[in-house]
Amino acid sequence: MKSHIRIVICGDDGVGKTSIIRCLISKSFAEENVPEVHPPVTIPPEVAPEPVSATIVDTSNVLNEVESELNRADVVVLVYDLVRTETLDRVKTKWLPRMRELGLDVPVILVGNKQDLPKEEYSDSNVERTIKPIMEEFREVEACIQCSAKVEFNIYEVLYFAQRAVIHPTTPLFDVSSHSLRPAAKAALSRVFRLCDKDKNGELNDKELNDFQYTCFNVHLNAEELAGVKNVVRANCPGGLTANGHLSLPGFIFLHRLFIEKGRIETTWIVLRTFGYNDDLRLSDTYANINLSKADDQSVELSEKGKEFLLTSFETADADKDGLLSPDELRDLFSTCPEYPWDPTLVRWTVQSATAGYMTKEAFLDRWNLFLFDDFRSALLTIVYMGYSGEPATAVRITRRRRRDRRSKVVTREVFYCYVIGSSKSGKTELIRGLTGQPFSAESVPCDKDVAAARTIEIEKGRPYGLIMKEISDKEIADLTISKGLLDTCDMVCFVYDVTDPTSFEFIARTYEELKKVRHSLPTVFVATKTEQEPVSQRYEIRPSEFTEIHGLPEPVNISSKIKEDADLYKQLIGVGLYPHIACPTYFDEPSGSALVTSLKLVAAIAVISGVAYGTAKAYRYYKDRL
């Protein structure tokens, strides 16, 4: 909320702008010695209607000077003469259109002065008929008021409405034309409701409602007041009370619409600001407190508290209790957010349910792993918007730096990032689709799309690990070759080549050599695709199997996305995540040595690391046998 407001008063000559200011500060009216333009006046907060200071600026008839002041205004008081109807006409034809041309995004208070004159001089009904279409066309007009500087009528109210328009603006909350709350206001109030619904049963019982009242206004409702609130909701809002007689979300929303319609918009703003919202109906940085930072070789994963909150949110949103979220239920889940949080321009896959378009709990958590991978700050802020009541940082955990894992020779991550690199049409996209069981598609995804998939794979019962695979474009490859920071964000790279394309392997071999210059400790897996077809010789100095042997890497894994032969690749990649030296002999700063020595070291690693999942050990042995 602003601590100081700049009020600019404008209008045609002779409408009484200066007289209004003089009357406001001196509580008297003078017909003589009235200056052409009154100097700016600052009113301290202790005497202002609202507890903020206000500077009131008068304007002349010099156009460029008026426009200069308008551009600095927090609110504009536009004055017309009730007797001179042409001044009201110019409000619509000159003043308001010009403010739009200037790009002003501030509220306007429309003030009709000289109400002290006899009624035969002007007609209230004529003024009302003129003002109504003005307010319908120009939504920036927050309020209309009539006053008289001469008899000191409604002068203080002019200042009150001007301050209130800035401190408690109507436009962000309420659509005057439809008499309804705006979507952003509904989203914010829905979040407040969720936070106050402590038992998460979709209603506010009497205690929860009273706790809400005390939190916002520092007073409790007595039994009579509580019954009165419910009676108003019962009489005017079908479904506003639940079968238990408790306040529902529609009833909560209705009450705030009623407050605004009754001129008590400050009530709703007090509630919203208590729960962290700023004037743009966004959570303030101070309230949200998203201060997480990480090094390039760290990642962000959901904590147990974060998972518990998301799963509880899933179950609450699952209205039909079928264990799935429909598209409508998912939208309802995010109804407390300012906008739908998952970027529709990104192609993101998770395991599909039997019902197309519906999401399982497992896929839901996988999608959150992808969200954290894409933008962990936005993901965490979304969790706060959804109603997470703890410290935001407790919903996630920052993984240990990779160099510390290397020193201890134990990987502590639970979600692994795999970059997928290959030449055009080598099968990268289908390889990524295969992670989540997407059906094979002969049609390629447009190359300008950002493609990734996530899946949680249970290596052993109770030991699930997440795998995220992201396709890297040619431009991103160029960035990786010059930035160790960008390359450090992944746990491994999967190089893909097409066995039917003679130039495909050369592309990834050259790229591998370039990336190794940037990050020597880079776990790497080579994958040969389209193996259901007859392979051709690769136009490279040596064969792919010889290349991997020279570099101490596992042999290329042969897969066919078309006939769904993946050779357990995805489990093997998690094995690489847990045991990176399988696919990077120097990962723990050990000499690469011969294949036999490498195999013996891998066997030793299994012996010293306790509690290794059976499935992971299977993937480990797979690679050991191939060395």
XYZ file of C-alpha atoms in Angstrom:
627
model
C 0.000 0.000 0.000
C 1.274 3.462 -0.885
C 2.440 5.733 1.938
C 2.038 8.900 -0.125
C -0.493 9.819 -2.818
C -0.236 12.494 -5.483
C -3.671 13.900 -6.386
C -3.869 15.988 -9.554
C -6.949 18.169 -10.040
C -7.832 19.144 -13.611
C -10.764 20.345 -15.691
C -11.933 23.293 -17.782
C -11.254 26.873 -16.710
C -13.674 28.268 -14.156
C -15.054 24.964 -12.864
C -13.705 25.645 -9.346
C -10.555 23.506 -9.136
C -8.610 26.064 -7.095
C -11.601 26.881 -4.888
C -11.960 23.225 -3.947
C -8.321 23.108 -2.831
C -8.607 26.376 -0.850
C -11.778 25.195 0.848
C -10.157 21.892 1.708
C -7.141 23.430 3.443
C -8.733 26.570 4.956
C -12.382 25.487 5.270
C -13.475 28.785 3.796
C -14.521 30.123 0.419
C -13.174 33.347 -1.095
C -14.502 34.938 -4.247
C -11.669 37.463 -4.382
C -7.890 37.082 -4.667
C -8.189 33.515 -5.950
C -4.853 32.560 -7.590
C -4.912 31.271 -11.125
C -3.159 28.096 -9.965
C -2.837 27.076 -6.328
C 0.617 25.898 -5.204
C 0.864 22.175 -4.381
C -0.420 21.346 -0.914
C 0.639 18.346 1.213
C -1.804 16.993 3.765
C -0.226 14.899 6.550
C -1.635 11.437 7.295
C -2.940 12.392 10.723
C -5.504 14.786 9.219
C -6.209 12.901 5.981
C -9.198 10.543 5.655
C -6.817 7.606 5.177
C -3.546 7.170 7.125
C -1.339 8.283 4.248
C -0.030 11.684 3.259
C -1.414 13.328 0.133
C -0.081 16.040 -2.144
C -2.802 17.936 -4.014
C -1.724 19.550 -7.280
C -3.725 22.221 -9.076
C -3.356 22.631 -12.848
C -3.478 25.547 -15.263
C -4.940 25.766 -18.747
C -1.504 25.256 -20.355
C -1.832 21.885 -22.057
C 1.753 20.631 -21.785
C 1.895 21.597 -18.097
C -1.367 19.786 -17.390
C -0.181 16.664 -19.183
C 3.131 16.736 -17.327
C 1.285 16.718 -14.005
C -1.154 14.017 -15.142
C 1.759 11.721 -15.949
C 2.918 12.012 -12.328
C -0.492 11.447 -10.748
C -1.592 8.532 -8.578
C -5.204 9.642 -8.957
C -6.922 12.336 -11.028
C -9.781 14.497 -9.760
C -11.604 15.691 -12.897
C -13.859 18.663 -12.103
C -16.790 19.967 -14.143
C -19.332 22.732 -13.528
C -22.828 21.452 -12.767
C -24.329 24.573 -14.337
C -22.203 24.705 -17.492
C -23.185 21.490 -19.236
C -20.505 21.954 -21.851
C -17.861 21.280 -19.173
C -19.420 17.876 -18.547
C -19.541 17.200 -22.289
C -15.810 17.964 -22.492
C -15.161 15.359 -19.793
C -16.200 12.753 -22.364
C -14.917 14.387 -25.541
C -11.640 15.907 -24.329
C -10.344 15.019 -20.878
C -10.874 11.284 -20.551
C -9.857 10.458 -24.165
C -6.691 12.514 -23.750
C -5.783 10.672 -20.550
C -6.061 7.405 -22.450
C -3.861 8.768 -25.223
C -1.264 9.581 -22.578
C -1.420 5.971 -21.400
C -2.491 6.888 -17.887
C -3.338 3.900 -15.726
C -4.699 5.672 -12.673
C -8.201 6.018 -11.203
C -10.297 9.090 -11.964
C -12.760 10.762 -9.578
C -15.394 12.761 -11.442
C -16.500 15.796 -9.403
C -19.425 18.095 -10.205
C -18.862 21.454 -8.450
C -21.263 24.338 -7.581
C -24.054 22.207 -6.190
C -25.032 25.200 -4.040
C -26.674 26.867 -7.035
C -30.482 26.668 -7.349
C -31.799 23.452 -8.889
C -33.382 25.371 -11.742
C -29.828 26.085 -12.915
C -29.227 22.404 -13.596
C -31.030 19.073 -13.450
C -29.846 16.096 -11.410
C -31.560 13.711 -13.802
C -29.848 15.270 -16.829
C -26.469 15.032 -15.104
C -27.121 11.400 -14.167
C -28.136 10.508 -17.725
C -24.876 12.023 -19.000
C -22.617 10.479 -16.368
C -23.879 6.897 -16.640
C -22.628 6.317 -20.223
C -19.356 8.038 -19.308
C -18.748 5.529 -16.509
C -19.694 2.634 -18.772
C -17.259 3.747 -21.493
C -14.421 4.868 -19.230
C -13.870 2.220 -16.567
C -11.069 4.271 -15.049
C -13.722 6.510 -13.479
C -13.864 5.060 -9.968
C -16.493 7.354 -8.460
C -18.686 10.368 -9.152
C -19.528 12.960 -6.516
C -21.151 16.390 -6.363
C -19.813 19.138 -4.115
C -19.819 22.851 -3.429
C -16.685 24.778 -2.534
C -18.811 27.792 -1.679
C -20.823 26.115 1.091
C -18.150 23.528 1.929
C -20.347 20.607 0.926
C -18.674 17.209 0.265
C -15.225 18.809 -0.053
C -13.643 16.462 2.476
C -15.357 13.577 0.668
C -13.543 14.529 -2.555
C -10.230 13.898 -0.777
C -11.598 10.708 0.783
C -12.715 9.242 -2.556
C -9.419 10.233 -4.177
C -7.359 8.531 -1.486
C -9.599 5.488 -1.372
C -9.370 5.045 -5.147
C -5.618 4.564 -4.743
C -5.481 2.699 -1.435
C -8.581 0.563 -2.013
C -9.037 0.576 -5.795
C -12.223 -0.869 -7.222
C -11.016 -1.821 -10.702
C -8.697 -4.729 -9.723
C -11.474 -6.340 -7.694
C -14.803 -5.535 -9.284
C -16.295 -5.288 -12.763
C -18.879 -2.517 -12.481
C -20.595 -3.405 -15.757
C -21.322 -7.013 -14.769
C -21.521 -6.387 -11.010
C -19.169 -9.285 -10.391
C -15.768 -9.932 -8.896
C -12.930 -10.128 -11.373
C -11.213 -13.519 -11.861
C -8.023 -12.386 -10.106
C -10.025 -11.266 -7.071
C -11.876 -14.592 -6.967
C -8.569 -16.441 -7.182
C -7.101 -14.427 -4.297
C -10.175 -14.864 -2.099
C -10.269 -18.582 -2.913
C -6.723 -18.885 -1.609
C -7.692 -17.028 1.578
C -10.588 -19.458 2.001
C -8.291 -22.478 1.572
C -5.826 -21.147 4.126
C -8.604 -20.549 6.658
C -10.146 -23.974 6.042
C -7.797 -25.659 8.489
C -9.388 -29.105 8.320
C -9.493 -28.975 4.499
C -13.126 -30.089 4.258
C -14.210 -27.342 1.852
C -16.119 -25.218 4.359
C -15.482 -22.710 7.136
C -17.023 -23.865 10.383
C -17.897 -21.319 13.070
C -14.477 -21.503 14.705
C -12.615 -21.171 11.399
C -14.813 -18.226 10.397
C -14.195 -16.513 13.731
C -10.459 -17.166 13.492
C -10.518 -15.554 10.052
C -12.396 -12.536 11.462
C -9.884 -12.112 14.276
C -6.865 -12.505 11.973
C -8.078 -9.734 9.664
C -9.915 -7.360 11.996
C -8.709 -8.264 15.492
C -12.276 -8.876 16.733
C -14.485 -11.934 17.070
C -18.054 -12.313 15.890
C -20.572 -12.943 18.622
C -23.269 -15.559 18.161
C -25.827 -13.011 16.994
C -23.465 -11.490 14.437
C -22.466 -14.923 13.168
C -26.108 -15.894 12.718
C -26.759 -12.618 10.905
C -23.954 -13.287 8.426
C -25.302 -16.746 7.706
C -28.848 -15.474 7.281
C -27.687 -12.972 4.650
C -25.834 -15.706 2.777
C -28.725 -18.145 3.070
C -31.196 -15.612 1.683
C -29.074 -14.374 -1.217
C -26.605 -17.051 -2.268
C -27.825 -20.560 -3.167
C -25.154 -22.986 -2.036
C -23.532 -20.346 0.137
C -23.941 -22.576 3.179
C -23.143 -26.279 3.288
C -25.460 -28.983 4.580
C -23.778 -28.498 7.963
C -24.753 -24.832 7.963
C -21.158 -23.729 7.465
C -19.853 -21.127 5.024
C -18.895 -22.502 1.590
C -16.504 -20.931 -0.902
C -19.400 -19.491 -2.995
C -20.800 -17.963 0.196
C -17.426 -16.484 1.110
C -17.074 -14.969 -2.378
C -20.650 -13.627 -2.214
C -19.978 -11.777 1.060
C -17.069 -9.903 -0.474
C -19.070 -8.994 -3.545
C -21.723 -7.660 -1.181
C -19.154 -5.611 0.757
C -18.003 -3.954 -2.458
C -21.515 -3.267 -3.711
C -22.347 -1.664 -0.360
C -19.350 0.676 -0.609
C -17.179 -1.245 1.851
C -14.424 -2.206 -0.549
C -11.816 -1.493 2.121
C -13.075 -4.595 3.973
C -12.023 -6.853 1.112
C -8.711 -5.045 0.688
C -7.917 -5.477 4.392
C -8.505 -9.216 4.004
C -6.353 -9.483 0.889
C -3.496 -7.447 2.340
C -3.586 -9.467 5.540
C -2.924 -12.546 3.429
C -0.058 -10.978 1.489
C -1.591 -9.429 -1.641
C -0.453 -6.179 -3.212
C -2.476 -3.775 -5.369
C -1.934 -5.989 -8.430
C -3.466 -8.952 -6.584
C -0.109 -10.695 -6.528
C 1.590 -11.973 -3.427
C 4.186 -9.455 -2.302
C 7.826 -10.529 -2.380
C 8.045 -10.040 1.376
C 5.078 -12.304 2.025
C 5.960 -15.026 -0.477
C 9.613 -14.968 0.612
C 10.987 -16.976 -2.318
C 14.633 -16.407 -1.472
C 16.026 -19.747 -2.581
C 19.242 -19.795 -4.542
C 21.350 -22.653 -5.788
C 24.590 -23.332 -7.577
C 24.562 -24.654 -11.138
C 25.424 -28.166 -9.945
C 22.529 -28.260 -7.484
C 18.896 -29.053 -8.183
C 15.586 -28.473 -6.411
C 13.421 -31.416 -5.361
C 10.149 -31.671 -3.478
C 10.557 -32.237 0.238
C 8.359 -34.691 2.139
C 6.258 -31.732 3.320
C 5.935 -30.499 -0.253
C 4.860 -33.925 -1.508
C 2.368 -34.283 1.331
C 0.835 -30.896 0.574
C 0.545 -31.608 -3.164
C -0.985 -35.027 -2.605
C -3.489 -33.571 -0.142
C -4.322 -30.880 -2.695
C -4.755 -33.599 -5.319
C -7.192 -35.537 -3.132
C -9.160 -32.394 -2.292
C -9.465 -31.447 -5.973
C -10.458 -35.006 -6.931
C -14.159 -34.275 -6.512
C -15.420 -37.644 -7.800
C -12.769 -39.570 -5.827
C -11.713 -41.701 -8.787
C -8.015 -41.224 -8.054
C -7.586 -39.042 -11.152
C -7.680 -35.335 -11.872
C -9.811 -34.373 -14.848
C -8.903 -31.181 -16.761
C -11.703 -29.370 -14.909
C -10.518 -30.636 -11.535
C -6.976 -29.567 -12.374
C -8.180 -26.073 -13.272
C -10.063 -25.963 -9.974
C -6.895 -26.990 -8.158
C -5.135 -23.969 -9.645
C -8.109 -21.635 -9.173
C -6.249 -19.784 -6.409
C -3.402 -18.862 -8.756
C -3.380 -15.595 -10.775
C -3.066 -17.642 -13.950
C -2.661 -21.271 -14.997
C 0.911 -22.001 -13.894
C 2.106 -24.625 -16.374
C 3.447 -22.961 -19.504
C 1.368 -24.216 -22.468
C 4.173 -23.429 -24.934
C 6.338 -26.187 -23.420
C 5.813 -29.811 -24.451
C 5.844 -31.733 -21.183
C 4.937 -35.426 -20.925
C 4.106 -37.611 -17.952
C 2.685 -41.124 -17.840
C -0.861 -41.068 -19.205
C -3.781 -42.662 -17.424
C -6.201 -45.021 -19.119
C -8.604 -42.084 -19.433
C -7.101 -39.598 -21.875
C -6.506 -36.142 -20.425
C -6.781 -37.334 -16.821
C -3.831 -37.314 -14.435
C -2.836 -39.854 -11.802
C -1.179 -38.941 -8.511
C 2.128 -40.270 -9.791
C 1.903 -38.235 -12.990
C 0.908 -35.186 -10.938
C 4.087 -35.386 -8.856
C 6.126 -36.039 -12.013
C 4.669 -32.884 -13.532
C 5.793 -30.968 -10.459
C 9.298 -32.381 -10.889
C 9.228 -30.940 -14.399
C 7.953 -27.594 -13.087
C 10.810 -27.405 -10.579
C 13.218 -28.321 -13.364
C 11.886 -25.566 -15.633
C 11.584 -22.762 -13.059
C 11.844 -23.682 -9.405
C 10.991 -20.182 -8.153
C 7.736 -20.075 -10.127
C 6.930 -23.610 -8.994
C 7.465 -22.694 -5.361
C 5.425 -19.513 -5.692
C 2.605 -21.569 -7.215
C 2.659 -23.863 -4.189
C 2.240 -20.780 -1.997
C -0.674 -19.573 -4.157
C -2.265 -23.001 -3.804
C -2.432 -22.475 -0.051
C 0.782 -23.882 1.408
C 0.865 -22.383 4.889
C 4.402 -23.197 5.978
C 7.600 -21.381 5.099
C 7.872 -21.735 1.305
C 11.397 -23.143 1.500
C 10.156 -26.137 3.517
C 8.193 -27.419 0.500
C 11.420 -28.219 -1.354
C 14.989 -29.208 -0.703
C 18.152 -28.042 -2.409
C 20.304 -31.038 -3.291
C 23.891 -31.276 -2.215
C 26.454 -29.829 -4.590
C 27.679 -32.395 -7.075
C 31.312 -31.818 -6.122
C 30.479 -32.805 -2.533
C 28.845 -35.986 -3.819
C 31.994 -36.668 -5.766
C 34.171 -36.233 -2.672
C 32.008 -38.582 -0.604
C 31.454 -40.902 -3.571
C 27.759 -41.157 -2.735
C 24.984 -39.564 -4.797
C 22.221 -38.062 -2.654
C 19.752 -36.970 -5.350
C 16.376 -38.541 -5.958
C 15.556 -36.901 -9.303
C 18.051 -37.030 -12.178
C 18.265 -34.697 -15.171
C 19.246 -36.224 -18.496
C 19.931 -34.083 -21.567
C 19.178 -35.812 -24.872
C 21.347 -34.769 -27.831
C 21.341 -35.999 -31.397
C 21.166 -34.988 -35.028
C 17.915 -34.068 -36.712
C 15.450 -36.979 -37.006
C 17.687 -39.280 -35.001
C 14.794 -40.321 -32.749
C 15.423 -38.044 -29.755
C 11.801 -37.050 -29.324
C 10.503 -40.610 -29.545
C 13.103 -41.702 -27.023
C 11.812 -39.065 -24.610
C 8.177 -39.957 -25.341
C 9.010 -43.569 -24.589
C 9.948 -42.671 -21.012
C 6.290 -42.012 -20.241
C 4.803 -44.681 -22.511
C 3.533 -42.254 -25.133
C 2.436 -44.055 -28.328
C 4.881 -44.006 -31.199
C 4.278 -41.172 -33.646
C 5.779 -40.915 -37.108
C 5.104 -37.178 -37.041
C 7.918 -35.157 -35.508
C 7.372 -32.428 -32.943
C 8.227 -28.984 -34.396
C 11.881 -28.220 -33.812
C 11.108 -24.942 -32.063
C 9.248 -26.747 -29.257
C 10.853 -27.253 -25.856
C 10.386 -30.982 -25.201
C 10.827 -32.854 -21.914
C 9.309 -35.765 -20.008
C 9.387 -37.037 -16.434
C 8.673 -40.325 -14.773
C 9.222 -41.818 -11.349
C 10.566 -45.359 -11.525
C 10.517 -47.621 -8.511
C 13.788 -49.501 -8.623
C 12.865 -51.427 -5.507
C 9.673 -51.256 -3.476
C 9.764 -48.048 -1.476
C 12.775 -46.651 -3.371
C 11.437 -44.523 -6.243
C 13.693 -42.245 -8.270
C 12.678 -39.576 -10.736
C 14.082 -39.211 -14.249
C 13.676 -36.090 -16.359
C 14.741 -36.195 -20.005
C 15.013 -32.968 -21.996
C 15.723 -32.608 -25.688
C 18.540 -30.178 -26.427
C 18.254 -28.081 -29.585
C 21.179 -27.115 -31.807
C 21.201 -23.627 -30.303
C 21.262 -25.052 -26.791
C 24.144 -27.335 -27.771
C 26.133 -24.286 -28.835
C 25.415 -22.675 -25.471
C 26.480 -25.809 -23.594
C 29.827 -25.906 -25.380
C 30.762 -22.487 -24.025
C 29.169 -22.557 -20.567
C 30.126 -25.002 -17.851
C 27.333 -23.565 -15.708
C 24.668 -24.645 -18.199
C 26.225 -28.076 -18.615
C 26.490 -28.520 -14.839
C 22.694 -28.430 -14.512
C 22.343 -31.955 -15.940
C 23.334 -35.230 -14.276
C 24.040 -37.062 -17.514
C 23.837 -36.753 -21.297
C 22.202 -39.287 -23.577
C 23.678 -39.102 -27.094
C 21.333 -40.496 -29.751
C 22.193 -41.631 -33.281
C 20.133 -43.203 -36.051
C 21.559 -46.537 -37.296
C 20.010 -45.878 -40.726
C 21.704 -42.491 -41.157
C 25.438 -42.756 -41.990
C 26.239 -39.274 -40.685
C 24.267 -39.463 -37.445
C 26.988 -40.843 -35.173
C 29.598 -38.359 -36.337
C 27.407 -35.489 -35.130
C 27.188 -36.789 -31.567
C 30.828 -37.921 -31.452
C 32.008 -34.391 -32.320
C 29.553 -32.913 -29.835
C 30.737 -35.283 -27.096
C 34.350 -34.186 -27.641
C 33.330 -30.519 -27.354
C 31.301 -31.015 -24.196
C 34.085 -32.999 -22.502
C 36.311 -29.952 -22.876
C 33.790 -27.961 -20.862
C 32.991 -30.568 -18.199
C 35.301 -33.540 -17.898
C 33.148 -35.316 -15.311
C 30.192 -35.857 -17.633
C 28.354 -39.184 -17.344
C 27.459 -40.216 -20.876
C 25.313 -42.873 -22.497
C 25.172 -43.552 -26.244
C 21.949 -44.860 -27.729
C 21.402 -46.353 -31.181
C 17.839 -45.891 -32.433
C 15.643 -47.425 -35.148
C 17.308 -50.793 -34.691
C 14.261 -52.545 -36.154
C 15.683 -51.437 -39.522
C 18.806 -52.557 -41.377
C 21.783 -50.543 -40.058
C 24.272 -48.782 -42.330
C 27.957 -48.065 -41.785
C 28.608 -44.812 -39.960
C 30.910 -42.386 -41.771
C 33.247 -41.822 -38.874
C 36.868 -42.779 -38.206
C 35.907 -45.646 -35.931
C 32.800 -47.644 -35.159
C 30.481 -46.498 -32.341
C 31.452 -49.470 -30.146
C 35.154 -48.665 -30.604
C 34.510 -45.003 -29.780
C 32.811 -45.853 -26.474
C 35.545 -48.365 -25.601
C 38.303 -45.803 -26.182
C 36.562 -43.365 -23.848
C 35.810 -45.991 -21.212
C 32.068 -45.771 -21.757
C 29.402 -48.481 -21.940
C 28.628 -49.764 -25.390
C 25.759 -48.041 -27.225
C 22.336 -49.249 -26.135
C 20.234 -50.521 -29.037
C 16.571 -49.511 -28.931
C 13.565 -49.261 -31.216
C 10.857 -46.808 -30.241
C 8.634 -48.058 -33.037
C 8.409 -51.618 -31.743
C 8.861 -50.544 -28.114
C 12.202 -52.221 -27.406
C 13.939 -49.963 -24.908
C 16.452 -52.446 -23.413
C 15.555 -51.181 -19.917
C 17.284 -47.948 -20.907
C 15.359 -45.735 -18.491
C 16.216 -47.859 -15.464
C 19.790 -47.939 -16.667
C 19.837 -44.139 -16.789
C 18.735 -44.004 -13.161
C 21.553 -46.446 -12.459
C 23.917 -43.957 -14.094
C 22.471 -41.229 -11.915
C 23.161 -43.222 -8.775
C 26.531 -44.537 -9.996
C 27.824 -41.852 -12.397
C 31.258 -43.482 -12.703
C 29.552 -46.259 -14.691
C 29.272 -43.832 -17.578
C 32.207 -41.571 -16.705
C 35.277 -43.477 -15.467
C 36.949 -40.306 -14.164
C 33.857 -39.056 -12.307
C 35.386 -39.673 -8.867
C 38.798 -38.523 -10.081
C 39.995 -42.068 -10.593
C 42.160 -43.098 -13.574
C 40.170 -44.612 -16.383
C 42.387 -47.730 -16.627
C 41.483 -50.832 -18.534
C 38.073 -52.355 -18.880
C 38.974 -55.088 -16.351
C 40.190 -52.567 -13.764
C 37.076 -50.475 -14.272
C 34.894 -53.548 -13.765
C 36.655 -54.442 -10.518
C 36.189 -50.911 -9.210
C 32.498 -51.030 -9.996
C 32.139 -54.325 -8.117
C 33.885 -52.727 -5.137
C 31.502 -49.776 -5.261
C 28.537 -52.111 -4.809
C 30.165 -53.696 -1.765
C 30.774 -50.436 0.098
C 27.472 -48.671 -0.592
C 24.824 -50.116 1.703
C 21.107 -50.252 1.041
C 21.385 -50.231 -2.768
C 18.109 -50.989 -4.534
C 17.990 -54.323 -6.303
C 16.825 -52.809 -9.566
C 19.614 -50.235 -9.487
C 22.175 -52.989 -8.918
C 20.719 -54.795 -11.913
C 21.279 -51.719 -14.070
C 24.768 -51.463 -12.606
C 25.608 -55.067 -13.532
C 24.231 -54.432 -17.006
C 26.870 -51.827 -17.632
C 29.624 -53.772 -15.876
C 29.067 -56.726 -18.152
C 29.304 -54.504 -21.240
C 32.666 -52.964 -20.299
